[in-house]
Amino acid sequence: MEWSRPRNENVTVESGADGRIHAIRLNDRARRANPDELAATIAQAHNAALDQARTAVTDAIARLESDPHIQAARRTITAALNET
């Protein structure tokens, strides 16, 4: 599974392609931040992680769809289904 790890200078959020957060890491400055600033920073980092994960999934799907072997298999399956 690919991970997205957007980080700013204070917070790193690791999330999977499904959008679930797997880890949040805070540096010392983030630990001293007021709760509202910290929440906003975490939300921003998580949104960036989601964007990266979506891009990774989209890219992977595009690579699969352009694979000549997969295209041939798709044509074979479609032809077989159309014959029934």
PDB file of C-alpha atoms in Angstrom:
ATOM      1  CA  MET A   1       0.000   0.000   0.000  1.00  0.00           C
ATOM      2  CA  GLU A   2       1.285   3.436  -0.832  1.00  0.00           C
ATOM      3  CA  TRP A   3       1.291   6.035   1.873  1.00  0.00           C
ATOM      4  CA  SER A   4       0.831   9.750   1.648  1.00  0.00           C
ATOM      5  CA  ARG A   5       3.030  11.703   3.998  1.00  0.00           C
ATOM      6  CA  PRO A   6       2.390  15.403   3.606  1.00  0.00           C
ATOM      7  CA  ARG A   7       4.333  17.370   6.077  1.00  0.00           C
ATOM      8  CA  ASN A   8       4.712  20.949   6.938  1.00  0.00           C
ATOM      9  CA  GLU A   9       7.350  22.136   9.339  1.00  0.00           C
ATOM     10  CA  ASN A  10       5.307  21.087  12.374  1.00  0.00           C
ATOM     11  CA  VAL A  11       3.027  18.162  11.487  1.00  0.00           C
ATOM     12  CA  THR A  12       3.282  14.989   9.413  1.00  0.00           C
ATOM     13  CA  VAL A  13       0.153  12.999   8.602  1.00  0.00           C
ATOM     14  CA  GLU A  14       0.438   9.499   7.143  1.00  0.00           C
ATOM     15  CA  SER A  15      -2.629   8.128   5.429  1.00  0.00           C
ATOM     16  CA  GLY A  16      -3.435   5.271   3.118  1.00  0.00           C
ATOM     17  CA  ALA A  17      -5.118   5.335  -0.250  1.00  0.00           C
ATOM     18  CA  ASP A  18      -8.443   4.794   1.506  1.00  0.00           C
ATOM     19  CA  GLY A  19      -8.035   8.091   3.367  1.00  0.00           C
ATOM     20  CA  ARG A  20      -7.605   6.567   6.794  1.00  0.00           C
ATOM     21  CA  ILE A  21      -5.082   8.268   9.012  1.00  0.00           C
ATOM     22  CA  HIS A  22      -2.331   5.859  10.045  1.00  0.00           C
ATOM     23  CA  ALA A  23      -0.129   8.262  11.977  1.00  0.00           C
ATOM     24  CA  ILE A  24       0.165  11.876  13.018  1.00  0.00           C
ATOM     25  CA  ARG A  25       3.548  13.165  14.094  1.00  0.00           C
ATOM     26  CA  LEU A  26       4.052  16.491  15.824  1.00  0.00           C
ATOM     27  CA  ASN A  27       7.308  18.288  16.386  1.00  0.00           C
ATOM     28  CA  ASP A  28       8.001  20.225  19.591  1.00  0.00           C
ATOM     29  CA  ARG A  29       6.625  23.460  18.171  1.00  0.00           C
ATOM     30  CA  ALA A  30       3.333  21.786  17.232  1.00  0.00           C
ATOM     31  CA  ARG A  31       3.082  20.322  20.713  1.00  0.00           C
ATOM     32  CA  ARG A  32       3.282  23.829  22.147  1.00  0.00           C
ATOM     33  CA  ALA A  33       0.756  25.338  19.702  1.00  0.00           C
ATOM     34  CA  ASN A  34      -2.669  26.340  20.868  1.00  0.00           C
ATOM     35  CA  PRO A  35      -5.336  23.700  20.175  1.00  0.00           C
ATOM     36  CA  ASP A  36      -7.094  25.671  17.428  1.00  0.00           C
ATOM     37  CA  GLU A  37      -3.870  26.221  15.469  1.00  0.00           C
ATOM     38  CA  LEU A  38      -2.867  22.603  15.932  1.00  0.00           C
ATOM     39  CA  ALA A  39      -6.261  21.318  14.774  1.00  0.00           C
ATOM     40  CA  ALA A  40      -6.131  23.538  11.684  1.00  0.00           C
ATOM     41  CA  THR A  41      -2.601  22.382  10.866  1.00  0.00           C
ATOM     42  CA  ILE A  42      -3.539  18.713  11.252  1.00  0.00           C
ATOM     43  CA  ALA A  43      -6.640  19.202   9.084  1.00  0.00           C
ATOM     44  CA  GLN A  44      -4.551  20.915   6.408  1.00  0.00           C
ATOM     45  CA  ALA A  45      -1.938  18.134   6.458  1.00  0.00           C
ATOM     46  CA  HIS A  46      -4.640  15.464   6.298  1.00  0.00           C
ATOM     47  CA  ASN A  47      -6.325  17.159   3.341  1.00  0.00           C
ATOM     48  CA  ALA A  48      -2.976  17.227   1.560  1.00  0.00           C
ATOM     49  CA  ALA A  49      -2.559  13.513   2.354  1.00  0.00           C
ATOM     50  CA  LEU A  50      -5.982  12.777   0.878  1.00  0.00           C
ATOM     51  CA  ASP A  51      -5.107  14.713  -2.275  1.00  0.00           C
ATOM     52  CA  GLN A  52      -1.869  12.748  -2.641  1.00  0.00           C
ATOM     53  CA  ALA A  53      -3.654   9.444  -2.044  1.00  0.00           C
ATOM     54  CA  ARG A  54      -6.329  10.249  -4.644  1.00  0.00           C
ATOM     55  CA  THR A  55      -3.656  11.179  -7.158  1.00  0.00           C
ATOM     56  CA  ALA A  56      -1.774   7.940  -6.456  1.00  0.00           C
ATOM     57  CA  VAL A  57      -4.927   5.864  -6.981  1.00  0.00           C
ATOM     58  CA  THR A  58      -5.832   7.732 -10.170  1.00  0.00           C
ATOM     59  CA  ASP A  59      -2.304   7.240 -11.523  1.00  0.00           C
ATOM     60  CA  ALA A  60      -2.342   3.528 -10.657  1.00  0.00           C
ATOM     61  CA  ILE A  61      -5.686   3.032 -12.401  1.00  0.00           C
ATOM     62  CA  ALA A  62      -4.432   4.891 -15.485  1.00  0.00           C
ATOM     63  CA  ARG A  63      -1.340   2.663 -15.611  1.00  0.00           C
ATOM     64  CA  LEU A  64      -3.483  -0.459 -15.327  1.00  0.00           C
ATOM     65  CA  GLU A  65      -5.955   0.700 -17.959  1.00  0.00           C
ATOM     66  CA  SER A  66      -3.157   1.469 -20.412  1.00  0.00           C
ATOM     67  CA  ASP A  67      -1.414  -1.893 -19.919  1.00  0.00           C
ATOM     68  CA  PRO A  68      -1.666  -3.806 -23.217  1.00  0.00           C
ATOM     69  CA  HIS A  69      -2.054  -7.157 -21.427  1.00  0.00           C
ATOM     70  CA  ILE A  70      -4.978  -5.879 -19.388  1.00  0.00           C
ATOM     71  CA  GLN A  71      -6.541  -4.298 -22.462  1.00  0.00           C
ATOM     72  CA  ALA A  72      -6.292  -7.622 -24.312  1.00  0.00           C
ATOM     73  CA  ALA A  73      -7.797  -9.516 -21.379  1.00  0.00           C
ATOM     74  CA  ARG A  74     -10.637  -7.005 -21.179  1.00  0.00           C
ATOM     75  CA  ARG A  75     -11.377  -7.439 -24.902  1.00  0.00           C
ATOM     76  CA  THR A  76     -11.320 -11.236 -24.539  1.00  0.00           C
ATOM     77  CA  ILE A  77     -13.680 -11.180 -21.559  1.00  0.00           C
ATOM     78  CA  THR A  78     -16.021  -8.687 -23.244  1.00  0.00           C
ATOM     79  CA  ALA A  79     -16.123 -10.781 -26.430  1.00  0.00           C
ATOM     80  CA  ALA A  80     -16.865 -13.935 -24.414  1.00  0.00           C
ATOM     81  CA  LEU A  81     -19.648 -12.226 -22.512  1.00  0.00           C
ATOM     82  CA  ASN A  82     -21.167 -10.869 -25.733  1.00  0.00           C
ATOM     83  CA  GLU A  83     -21.270 -14.404 -27.217  1.00  0.00           C
ATOM     84  CA  THR A  84     -23.479 -15.767 -24.459  1.00  0.00           C
TER      85      THR A  84
END
